[in-house]
Amino acid sequence: MNQKPDMESSSMKKSSCNSEDLNKEIYSLKISLSEDDADFPERETESGNLERPVSPVFSVLSMESDVFSNDVTDKDILDSSTQQERPTSPDRLSLKSDCSMFRPENFTGLLPHDSSGNLERPVSPVFSVLSMESDVFSNDVTDKDILDSSTQQERPTSPDRLSLKSDCSMFRPENFTGLLPHDSSLQQSEDNSFEKTHKIPIQALKSPLEKLTEDEWEQFMTHLNKKYPSIFTGHLHNQSALEVVKNILVSLKEGAFRATVNILKNMDQNELADSLQRDEGVCQFCEKLQHQLKQQTYFLPTITQGEKVQLQNMYIDTLMELLSDKNERLGYLEGVDQLLSQKGVFNDKAQVTFITGDAGTGKSILLQQSQSLWSKGELDTGARFLFAFSCRQFSAFQESDKISLWDLIFKHNYTCPDGDMRNNVVEYILKNPEMAIFTFDGYDEINSNFDQGTDYEISSPEETAHPLVLLKSLLSGKLLNGSQKVVTARTGTEFLSMLVRKRVILKGFSIDQLQKYTDKYSQGNEDQKLVSVQINSNHLLQSLCLIPLFCWIVFESCSQSVEILKTLDHGVTLTSIFMDLVRAFFSRSNLNIYTEAGSWKLRAFAKLAHLGMEKEKFVLNYDHLSSCGIGENDLKVGILIPASYYDNGKTATFQFMHLTLQSFLTALHLVLEEQMSTRGILQFFPQLQSQHFLHLPWRGGSKSQTKSSSQTNEHHHYTNLFLCGLLSKQNNDLQEPLMSLPLLRKKQELLFSFLSDNVKLNFRNLPLDKIDDGIAVRLTHDMLRMLRLGNNRITGEGGRYLANAIQRSKAIYYVGMWGNKIGDEGAKHFAEAIRNHPNLSAVSLAANGITFSGGRSLAAALKENTVLKSLWLHDNELTDDNAADFAEVIRSSTTIHQLWFINNKMTVNGVRLLASSLQYNPSITMLCMKDNLLSAEEVKEFENETRMVF
């Protein structure tokens, strides 16, 4: 596992999309960076991470100029400025979901200029087909090619966003506090635990007793002591109402309410007795809710058969940023317990806490944790009821279904209270709606035909209506006005802003949070420890794992197969990761997807995924399963999990473990199905029609058009992305064992042609500049947020032009120049670009032949920089003298988080200087020193410094 990370080396695979014709057209484009973008908003988070651009891992076609290993030279860039006018085409046709599915380092999910969390979804460029970043990998971009590209002007535009979804219901046994009988803290722990888990009955019993006068209290205690003398020890009249109530509950258990009611009646306190009697049924139902949520939230999903992972042992908070109604940043939540607090509230009249997040950022797990805390009395909301719904379940209802709110709560989600108990519960909720919390997970999964703009709502909980009308009425406050609502949705999902009380954006892990998560996951498991080491030493893999879902997939897949673990040293893509996940699921049932039996089952699950996606069904029944050839025994594979029981428990329903897994399998069906016409693979793309195909943001467009493209095709979007990844030539080895090569090539050619025509159509509307030798496409400042020219042949001269352009641009926040030949000359120019740049957060100058003088210039620049978070300098020739310079940087910098010196020429003396400086800088999270000039014995000297990676 002591190999150098492979992500920025010359061993990167060639792009699968290097069409000769398109490459010719690439050179007609010009990279532009502008001085005129000073108002571009900051993108650093309070936790010090970069904000993640729109799905570099997912974009299908890209204006990112990602050109890997295609021998672009300096001359090519110079020549690009003299091309004659020709039909416009993309700067590179990239099946991006796999040509460069490497996430930039530490991105937390927001676009640089994205106000992060617009309630109305930004218009999707190409259904994600276009993404505005400039990446040119391994195509021999040279100095001359860059010369004319640094003087273009810029214009603003707007990006697209991506995300995922998770929905799993698990079960939870009772808690164990972990204290031994003779532990001195046992009594205090038991008292605290008892108060938390019995908060509702304690409050219900205490409330009427606190209304007694002093004489009435004495009378009550006398009756209590006479009737139940064994309850108390010591002087009972000095005990508080809380102590008395706790003793009653401990001693009398289920008889506590009845005993208290009888004593109050004997005292002629009939009104208090009747109120408490009604409250007894409410408390019993509340305890049922708590018990049910304890069971449902106890475990996390896992691939391994028989293994159950407790939520409390694995949960790690992610970055939870608060936004105002004007998209102003209000800071971060410190934990789940603040989710329903007053922190970040900007509309007291509204009742919805709206949580959005990018793909796999943990929205469902966040709700699971909050529900778990509530069930244990650890979520301080004061609410007696918490009703948890998955929006996915609303698709199980027919259009003609009409039910009341009480039916929705008691019959389609929770056990119905019996007789008088139900009446008491209903009466209590109607009188005290603020005591109820409703959570709705996955609002984006509601059928696209549901129009929240319609006027029809109801105000009576007894009135019957379609469940979606009930949902709308709840969220608007027409039903149970005053109740608390929490709604999760993918980033960009449309939601009425007037209903939102508080907005939270989930951004995935910070580096520190990722480290805590990997430490927890790998505890006591040697294979998982190897995965953790790989994540820490491979910054591309680490960046991918900042998304909690992807990190979970990496760990779970590697736990099933040593072969998968070995692949982590090489280029990792989302498509390959999801294929590894599928292989891991099948391996638990001793099935290999590349054998006849395994392939047949894989096709059956892929067919089911396609059936659901085609009909926009995310909850499936046995009829759906059997129609695709899936039997009850096949459920052991684990790809499908039980959904809630609807229709009063008469019909068992299932859902894919994750909605994105369903999208992946749908795309796999489109690729593998031999009976499907080749044109059929395009069924989830919108119809190609003139200028309205993509609704690119710089064109404008009506609100209705925006809604159509963002809402109706939301789930198809991910299927299209995975389709591009599966049909990229880079992933031929994944499909070739499963299908004939001629069919695979035919589908690849069709998709390539479709996307090429698509991009050409959209480039007709890009801004153009007339130049002496023709016309150049001008990339505006919002289009060009990243510059990645990895593994080319750019020298110091080209580095000078690029560095000067970067220095003038306020928009760029990531620069990847690994694997070039800029040397010390280029490093000195990049040092000047870095020195006072207001927005540049991550720079990679790895494998560029940088020696002592270039390294010293970079270190000097870092002393003055106040925004850079990560600098990659591995695979250079830095020495101990450079280590001394960077040790001074570590001592003085308050912003730098990561420094990578893998495979340089530092000895133990230089590493000691760096290690000693860490004590002065707690903000440093990682110092990578792998493969320097240290022996195994010398490395042991630093084994207690957890922030250093060898």
Coordinates of N, CA, C and O in Angstrom, one line a residue, residues 570-708:
H570 N -5.3 3.3 -8.6 CA -5.5 3.7 -10.0 C -6.6 4.7 -10.1 O -7.2 5.1 -9.1
G571 N -6.9 5.2 -11.3 CA -7.9 6.2 -11.5 C -9.3 5.6 -11.1 O -9.7 4.6 -11.5
V572 N -10.0 6.3 -10.2 CA -11.3 5.9 -9.7 C -12.3 6.8 -10.3 O -12.2 8.0 -10.3
T573 N -13.4 6.2 -10.8 CA -14.5 7.0 -11.4 C -15.8 6.5 -10.7 O -15.9 5.5 -10.1
L574 N -16.8 7.4 -10.7 CA -18.1 7.0 -10.1 C -18.7 5.8 -10.8 O -19.3 5.0 -10.1
T575 N -18.5 5.7 -12.1 CA -19.1 4.5 -12.7 C -18.4 3.3 -12.3 O -19.1 2.3 -12.0
S576 N -17.1 3.3 -12.2 CA -16.4 2.1 -11.7 C -16.8 1.8 -10.2 O -16.9 0.6 -9.8
I577 N -16.9 2.8 -9.4 CA -17.3 2.6 -8.0 C -18.7 2.0 -7.9 O -18.9 1.1 -7.1
F578 N -19.6 2.4 -8.7 CA -21.0 1.9 -8.6 C -21.0 0.4 -9.2 O -21.7 -0.4 -8.7
M579 N -20.1 0.2 -10.2 CA -20.0 -1.2 -10.7 C -19.4 -2.1 -9.6 O -19.8 -3.2 -9.4
D580 N -18.4 -1.6 -8.9 CA -17.9 -2.3 -7.8 C -18.9 -2.6 -6.7 O -18.9 -3.6 -6.1
L581 N -19.7 -1.6 -6.4 CA -20.8 -1.8 -5.5 C -21.7 -2.9 -5.8 O -22.1 -3.7 -5.0
V582 N -22.1 -2.9 -7.1 CA -23.0 -4.0 -7.6 C -22.3 -5.4 -7.5 O -22.9 -6.3 -7.0
R583 N -21.1 -5.4 -7.8 CA -20.3 -6.7 -7.7 C -20.2 -7.1 -6.3 O -20.4 -8.3 -5.9
A584 N -20.1 -6.1 -5.3 CA -20.0 -6.5 -3.9 C -21.4 -7.0 -3.4 O -21.4 -8.0 -2.6
F585 N -22.5 -6.4 -3.9 CA -23.8 -7.0 -3.5 C -23.9 -8.4 -4.0 O -24.4 -9.3 -3.2
F586 N -23.6 -8.7 -5.2 CA -23.7 -10.0 -5.8 C -22.8 -11.0 -5.1 O -23.2 -12.2 -4.9
S587 N -21.6 -10.6 -4.7 CA -20.7 -11.5 -4.1 C -21.2 -12.0 -2.7 O -20.8 -13.1 -2.3
R588 N -22.0 -11.2 -2.1 CA -22.5 -11.7 -0.8 C -23.5 -12.9 -0.9 O -23.7 -13.6 0.0
S589 N -24.0 -13.1 -2.2 CA -24.8 -14.3 -2.5 C -24.0 -15.3 -3.3 O -24.6 -16.1 -4.0
N590 N -22.7 -15.1 -3.3 CA -21.8 -16.0 -4.1 C -22.1 -16.0 -5.6 O -22.0 -17.0 -6.2
L591 N -22.4 -14.8 -6.1 CA -22.7 -14.7 -7.5 C -21.6 -13.7 -8.1 O -21.3 -12.7 -7.5
N592 N -21.2 -14.1 -9.3 CA -20.3 -13.3 -10.1 C -21.0 -12.8 -11.3 O -21.6 -13.5 -12.0
I593 N -21.1 -11.5 -11.4 CA -21.9 -10.9 -12.5 C -21.4 -11.2 -13.9 O -22.1 -11.0 -14.9
Y594 N -20.1 -11.7 -14.0 CA -19.6 -12.1 -15.3 C -19.8 -13.6 -15.6 O -19.3 -14.0 -16.6
T595 N -20.5 -14.3 -14.7 CA -20.9 -15.7 -15.1 C -22.3 -15.7 -15.6 O -23.0 -14.6 -15.5
E596 N -22.7 -16.8 -16.2 CA -24.0 -16.8 -16.8 C -25.1 -16.5 -15.8 O -26.0 -15.7 -16.0
A597 N -25.0 -17.2 -14.6 CA -26.1 -17.1 -13.6 C -26.1 -15.6 -13.0 O -27.1 -15.0 -12.9
G598 N -24.9 -15.1 -12.7 CA -24.8 -13.8 -12.2 C -25.2 -12.7 -13.2 O -25.9 -11.8 -12.8
S599 N -24.8 -12.9 -14.4 CA -25.2 -11.9 -15.5 C -26.7 -11.9 -15.6 O -27.3 -10.8 -15.8
W600 N -27.4 -13.1 -15.6 CA -28.8 -13.1 -15.8 C -29.5 -12.3 -14.6 O -30.5 -11.6 -14.9
K601 N -29.0 -12.5 -13.4 CA -29.6 -11.8 -12.3 C -29.4 -10.3 -12.3 O -30.2 -9.5 -12.0
L602 N -28.2 -10.0 -12.8 CA -27.8 -8.6 -12.9 C -28.8 -7.9 -13.9 O -29.3 -6.8 -13.7
R603 N -29.0 -8.6 -15.0 CA -30.0 -8.0 -16.0 C -31.4 -7.9 -15.5 O -32.1 -7.0 -15.8
A604 N -31.8 -8.8 -14.6 CA -33.1 -8.8 -14.0 C -33.3 -7.5 -13.2 O -34.3 -6.8 -13.2
F605 N -32.3 -7.3 -12.3 CA -32.3 -6.1 -11.5 C -32.2 -4.8 -12.3 O -32.9 -3.8 -12.0
A606 N -31.4 -4.8 -13.3 CA -31.3 -3.7 -14.2 C -32.6 -3.4 -14.9 O -33.1 -2.2 -15.1
K607 N -33.3 -4.5 -15.3 CA -34.6 -4.3 -16.0 C -35.7 -3.7 -15.0 O -36.5 -2.9 -15.4
L608 N -35.6 -4.2 -13.8 CA -36.5 -3.6 -12.8 C -36.3 -2.2 -12.5 O -37.2 -1.3 -12.4
A609 N -35.0 -1.8 -12.4 CA -34.6 -0.4 -12.2 C -35.2 0.5 -13.4 O -35.7 1.5 -13.2
H610 N -35.0 0.0 -14.6 CA -35.5 0.7 -15.8 C -37.0 0.8 -15.8 O -37.6 1.9 -16.1
L611 N -37.7 -0.3 -15.4 CA -39.2 -0.2 -15.3 C -39.6 0.9 -14.3 O -40.5 1.6 -14.6
G612 N -39.0 0.9 -13.2 CA -39.3 2.0 -12.2 C -39.0 3.3 -12.7 O -39.8 4.3 -12.5
M613 N -37.8 3.5 -13.3 CA -37.4 4.8 -13.7 C -38.4 5.3 -14.9 O -38.7 6.5 -14.9
E614 N -38.7 4.4 -15.8 CA -39.6 4.8 -16.9 C -40.9 5.2 -16.4 O -41.5 6.1 -17.0
K615 N -41.4 4.6 -15.4 CA -42.8 4.9 -14.8 C -42.7 5.9 -13.7 O -43.7 6.2 -13.0
E616 N -41.5 6.4 -13.4 CA -41.2 7.2 -12.2 C -41.8 6.6 -10.9 O -42.4 7.2 -10.1
K617 N -41.5 5.3 -10.7 CA -41.9 4.6 -9.6 C -40.7 4.2 -8.7 O -39.7 3.6 -9.3
F618 N -40.7 4.6 -7.5 CA -39.5 4.3 -6.6 C -39.9 3.3 -5.5 O -39.0 2.9 -4.8
V619 N -41.2 3.0 -5.4 CA -41.7 2.0 -4.5 C -42.3 0.9 -5.4 O -43.2 1.1 -6.2
L620 N -41.8 -0.3 -5.3 CA -42.1 -1.4 -6.2 C -42.7 -2.6 -5.4 O -42.3 -2.8 -4.2
N621 N -43.7 -3.3 -6.0 CA -44.3 -4.5 -5.3 C -43.9 -5.8 -6.0 O -43.1 -5.8 -6.9
Y622 N -44.4 -6.9 -5.5 CA -44.0 -8.2 -6.0 C -44.4 -8.4 -7.4 O -43.7 -9.1 -8.2
D623 N -45.5 -7.7 -7.9 CA -45.8 -7.8 -9.3 C -44.7 -7.3 -10.2 O -44.4 -7.8 -11.3
H624 N -44.2 -6.1 -9.8 CA -43.1 -5.5 -10.5 C -41.9 -6.4 -10.6 O -41.2 -6.6 -11.6
L625 N -41.6 -7.0 -9.4 CA -40.4 -7.9 -9.3 C -40.6 -9.1 -10.2 O -39.6 -9.5 -10.9
S626 N -41.7 -9.7 -10.1 CA -41.9 -11.0 -10.8 C -41.9 -10.8 -12.3 O -41.5 -11.6 -13.1
S627 N -42.4 -9.6 -12.8 CA -42.4 -9.3 -14.2 C -41.0 -9.2 -14.8 O -40.8 -9.3 -16.0
C628 N -40.0 -8.9 -13.9 CA -38.6 -8.8 -14.3 C -37.8 -10.1 -14.0 O -36.6 -10.1 -14.2
G629 N -38.5 -11.1 -13.5 CA -37.8 -12.3 -13.2 C -37.1 -12.4 -11.9 O -36.1 -13.1 -11.7
I630 N -37.5 -11.5 -10.9 CA -36.9 -11.5 -9.6 C -37.8 -12.2 -8.6 O -38.9 -11.8 -8.4
G631 N -37.2 -13.2 -8.0 CA -38.0 -14.0 -7.0 C -37.6 -13.6 -5.6 O -36.7 -12.7 -5.3
E632 N -38.3 -14.2 -4.6 CA -38.1 -13.8 -3.2 C -36.7 -14.1 -2.8 O -36.1 -13.4 -2.0
N633 N -36.1 -15.2 -3.3 CA -34.7 -15.6 -2.9 C -33.7 -14.5 -3.4 O -32.6 -14.4 -2.8
D634 N -34.1 -13.9 -4.5 CA -33.1 -12.9 -5.0 C -33.0 -11.6 -4.2 O -32.1 -10.9 -4.3
L635 N -33.9 -11.5 -3.2 CA -33.9 -10.3 -2.4 C -32.7 -10.3 -1.4 O -32.2 -9.3 -0.9
K636 N -32.1 -11.5 -1.3 CA -30.9 -11.7 -0.4 C -29.7 -10.9 -1.0 O -28.8 -10.7 -0.2
V637 N -29.7 -10.6 -2.3 CA -28.6 -9.9 -2.8 C -28.4 -8.5 -2.1 O -27.3 -8.0 -1.9
G638 N -29.6 -7.9 -1.7 CA -29.5 -6.7 -0.9 C -29.6 -5.4 -1.7 O -29.7 -4.3 -1.1
I639 N -29.7 -5.5 -3.0 CA -29.9 -4.3 -3.8 C -31.3 -3.7 -3.5 O -31.4 -2.4 -3.5
L640 N -32.3 -4.5 -3.3 CA -33.6 -4.0 -2.9 C -33.8 -4.2 -1.4 O -33.3 -5.2 -0.8
I641 N -34.4 -3.2 -0.8 CA -34.7 -3.3 0.7 C -36.2 -3.1 0.9 O -36.8 -2.5 0.0
P642 N -36.7 -3.5 2.0 CA -38.2 -3.3 2.2 C -38.5 -1.8 2.4 O -37.7 -1.1 3.0
A643 N -39.5 -1.4 1.7 CA -40.0 -0.1 2.0 C -41.1 -0.2 3.1 O -41.3 -1.3 3.6
S644 N -41.7 0.9 3.5 CA -42.7 0.7 4.5 C -43.9 -0.1 4.0 O -44.1 -0.3 2.8
Y645 N -44.7 -0.7 4.9 CA -45.8 -1.4 4.5 C -47.0 -0.4 4.3 O -47.4 0.2 5.3
Y646 N -47.5 -0.3 3.1 CA -48.6 0.5 2.8 C -49.9 -0.3 2.7 O -49.8 -1.5 2.8
D647 N -50.9 0.4 2.4 CA -52.2 -0.3 2.3 C -52.5 -1.2 3.5 O -52.9 -2.3 3.4
N648 N -52.3 -0.6 4.7 CA -52.6 -1.3 6.0 C -51.8 -2.6 6.1 O -52.3 -3.5 6.7
G649 N -50.6 -2.7 5.6 CA -49.8 -3.8 5.7 C -50.2 -5.0 4.9 O -49.6 -6.1 5.0
K650 N -51.1 -4.8 3.9 CA -51.5 -6.0 3.1 C -50.5 -6.2 1.9 O -50.5 -7.3 1.4
T651 N -49.8 -5.2 1.6 CA -48.9 -5.3 0.4 C -47.5 -5.0 0.8 O -47.2 -3.9 1.2
A652 N -46.6 -5.9 0.6 CA -45.1 -5.6 0.8 C -44.6 -4.9 -0.3 O -44.8 -5.2 -1.5
T653 N -43.8 -3.9 -0.1 CA -43.2 -3.0 -1.1 C -41.7 -2.9 -0.9 O -41.2 -3.1 0.2
F654 N -41.0 -2.6 -2.0 CA -39.6 -2.6 -2.0 C -39.1 -1.3 -2.7 O -39.8 -0.7 -3.5
Q655 N -37.8 -1.0 -2.4 CA -37.2 0.1 -3.1 C -35.7 -0.2 -3.2 O -35.2 -1.0 -2.5
F656 N -35.1 0.4 -4.2 CA -33.7 0.2 -4.4 C -33.0 0.9 -3.2 O -33.4 1.9 -2.6
M657 N -31.9 0.3 -2.8 CA -31.2 0.7 -1.6 C -30.8 2.2 -1.6 O -30.8 2.9 -0.6
H658 N -30.6 2.7 -2.8 CA -30.3 4.1 -3.0 C -30.9 4.5 -4.4 O -30.7 3.8 -5.3
L659 N -31.4 5.7 -4.5 CA -32.0 6.1 -5.7 C -31.0 6.2 -6.8 O -31.2 5.9 -8.0
T660 N -29.8 6.6 -6.5 CA -28.7 6.7 -7.5 C -28.3 5.3 -8.0 O -27.9 5.1 -9.1
L661 N -28.4 4.3 -7.1 CA -28.2 2.9 -7.6 C -29.2 2.5 -8.6 O -28.9 1.8 -9.6
Q662 N -30.4 2.9 -8.4 CA -31.5 2.7 -9.4 C -31.1 3.3 -10.7 O -31.3 2.8 -11.8
S663 N -30.6 4.6 -10.7 CA -30.2 5.3 -11.9 C -29.1 4.5 -12.6 O -29.1 4.4 -13.8
F664 N -28.1 4.1 -11.8 CA -27.0 3.3 -12.4 C -27.5 2.1 -13.1 O -27.1 1.8 -14.2
L665 N -28.3 1.3 -12.4 CA -28.8 0.1 -13.0 C -29.7 0.3 -14.2 O -29.7 -0.5 -15.2
T666 N -30.4 1.4 -14.2 CA -31.2 1.8 -15.4 C -30.3 2.0 -16.6 O -30.6 1.5 -17.7
A667 N -29.3 2.8 -16.4 CA -28.3 3.0 -17.4 C -27.7 1.7 -17.9 O -27.5 1.5 -19.1
L668 N -27.4 0.8 -17.0 CA -26.8 -0.5 -17.3 C -27.8 -1.3 -18.2 O -27.4 -2.0 -19.1
H669 N -29.1 -1.2 -17.9 CA -30.1 -1.9 -18.7 C -30.1 -1.3 -20.1 O -30.2 -2.1 -21.1
L670 N -30.0 0.0 -20.3 CA -29.9 0.6 -21.6 C -28.7 0.1 -22.4 O -28.8 0.0 -23.6
V671 N -27.6 -0.1 -21.7 CA -26.4 -0.6 -22.4 C -26.5 -2.1 -22.8 O -26.2 -2.5 -23.9
L672 N -27.0 -2.9 -21.8 CA -26.9 -4.3 -22.0 C -28.1 -4.9 -22.8 O -27.9 -6.0 -23.5
E673 N -29.2 -4.3 -22.8 CA -30.4 -4.9 -23.4 C -30.2 -4.9 -25.0 O -30.2 -3.9 -25.6
E674 N -30.2 -6.2 -25.5 CA -30.0 -6.4 -26.9 C -31.2 -6.1 -27.7 O -31.1 -5.8 -28.9
Q675 N -32.4 -6.3 -27.1 CA -33.7 -6.1 -27.9 C -34.0 -4.7 -28.0 O -34.9 -4.3 -28.9
M676 N -33.4 -3.8 -27.2 CA -33.7 -2.4 -27.3 C -33.1 -1.8 -28.6 O -31.9 -2.0 -28.9
S677 N -33.8 -1.0 -29.3 CA -33.2 -0.3 -30.4 C -32.1 0.6 -30.0 O -32.1 1.1 -28.8
T678 N -31.2 0.8 -30.8 CA -30.1 1.7 -30.4 C -30.5 3.1 -30.1 O -30.0 3.7 -29.2
R679 N -31.6 3.6 -30.8 CA -32.1 4.9 -30.4 C -32.8 4.9 -29.0 O -32.9 5.9 -28.4
G680 N -33.1 3.7 -28.6 CA -33.8 3.6 -27.3 C -32.9 4.0 -26.1 O -33.4 4.3 -25.0
I681 N -31.6 3.9 -26.3 CA -30.7 4.3 -25.2 C -30.8 5.8 -24.9 O -30.4 6.2 -23.8
L682 N -31.4 6.6 -25.8 CA -31.5 8.0 -25.6 C -32.9 8.4 -25.0 O -33.2 9.6 -24.9
Q683 N -33.7 7.5 -24.5 CA -35.0 7.7 -24.1 C -35.2 8.7 -23.0 O -36.2 9.4 -22.8
F684 N -34.1 8.8 -22.1 CA -34.2 9.7 -21.0 C -33.6 11.1 -21.2 O -33.6 11.9 -20.4
F685 N -33.1 11.3 -22.4 CA -32.7 12.6 -22.8 C -33.9 13.4 -23.3 O -34.7 12.8 -24.0
P686 N -34.0 14.7 -23.0 CA -35.1 15.4 -23.7 C -34.9 15.5 -25.2 O -33.8 15.3 -25.7
Q687 N -36.0 15.7 -25.9 CA -36.0 15.7 -27.3 C -35.1 16.8 -27.8 O -35.2 17.9 -27.4
L688 N -34.2 16.5 -28.8 CA -33.4 17.6 -29.3 C -34.2 18.5 -30.2 O -34.8 18.1 -31.2
Q689 N -34.3 19.8 -29.7 CA -35.1 20.7 -30.6 C -34.5 22.1 -30.4 O -34.5 22.7 -29.3
S690 N -33.9 22.6 -31.4 CA -33.4 23.9 -31.5 C -32.8 24.4 -30.2 O -32.0 23.7 -29.5
Q691 N -33.2 25.6 -29.8 CA -32.5 26.3 -28.7 C -33.1 25.9 -27.4 O -32.6 26.3 -26.3
H692 N -34.2 25.1 -27.3 CA -34.8 24.8 -26.1 C -34.4 23.5 -25.5 O -35.0 23.0 -24.5
F693 N -33.4 22.9 -26.1 CA -33.0 21.5 -25.6 C -32.4 21.6 -24.3 O -32.7 20.8 -23.4
L694 N -31.5 22.5 -24.0 CA -30.7 22.5 -22.8 C -31.1 23.6 -21.8 O -30.8 23.5 -20.7
H695 N -31.8 24.6 -22.3 CA -32.1 25.8 -21.5 C -30.9 26.3 -20.7 O -30.8 26.4 -19.5
L696 N -29.8 26.6 -21.5 CA -28.6 27.0 -20.9 C -28.8 28.3 -20.2 O -29.6 29.2 -20.7
P697 N -28.2 28.5 -19.0 CA -28.5 29.7 -18.2 C -28.3 31.0 -18.8 O -29.0 32.0 -18.5
W698 N -27.3 31.1 -19.7 CA -27.1 32.5 -20.3 C -28.1 32.8 -21.3 O -28.2 33.9 -21.8
R699 N -29.0 31.9 -21.7 CA -30.1 32.2 -22.7 C -31.3 32.8 -22.0 O -32.2 33.3 -22.7
G700 N -31.4 32.6 -20.7 CA -32.7 33.0 -20.1 C -33.7 31.9 -20.2 O -33.4 30.7 -20.2
G701 N -34.9 32.2 -20.5 CA -36.0 31.2 -20.6 C -37.0 31.4 -19.6 O -36.8 32.0 -18.5
S702 N -38.2 31.0 -19.9 CA -39.4 31.2 -19.0 C -39.3 30.3 -17.8 O -38.6 29.3 -17.7
K703 N -40.0 30.7 -16.7 CA -40.0 29.9 -15.5 C -40.6 28.6 -15.7 O -40.2 27.6 -15.2
S704 N -41.6 28.5 -16.6 CA -42.2 27.2 -16.8 C -41.3 26.2 -17.5 O -41.2 25.0 -17.2
Q705 N -40.4 26.8 -18.4 CA -39.4 25.9 -19.1 C -38.4 25.4 -18.1 O -38.0 24.3 -18.1
T706 N -38.0 26.3 -17.2 CA -37.0 25.9 -16.2 C -37.6 24.8 -15.3 O -37.0 23.8 -15.0
K707 N -38.8 24.9 -14.9 CA -39.4 23.9 -14.1 C -39.5 22.6 -14.8 O -39.3 21.6 -14.3
S708 N -39.9 22.7 -16.1 CA -40.0 21.4 -16.8 C -38.7 20.7 -16.9 O -38.7 19.5 -16.7

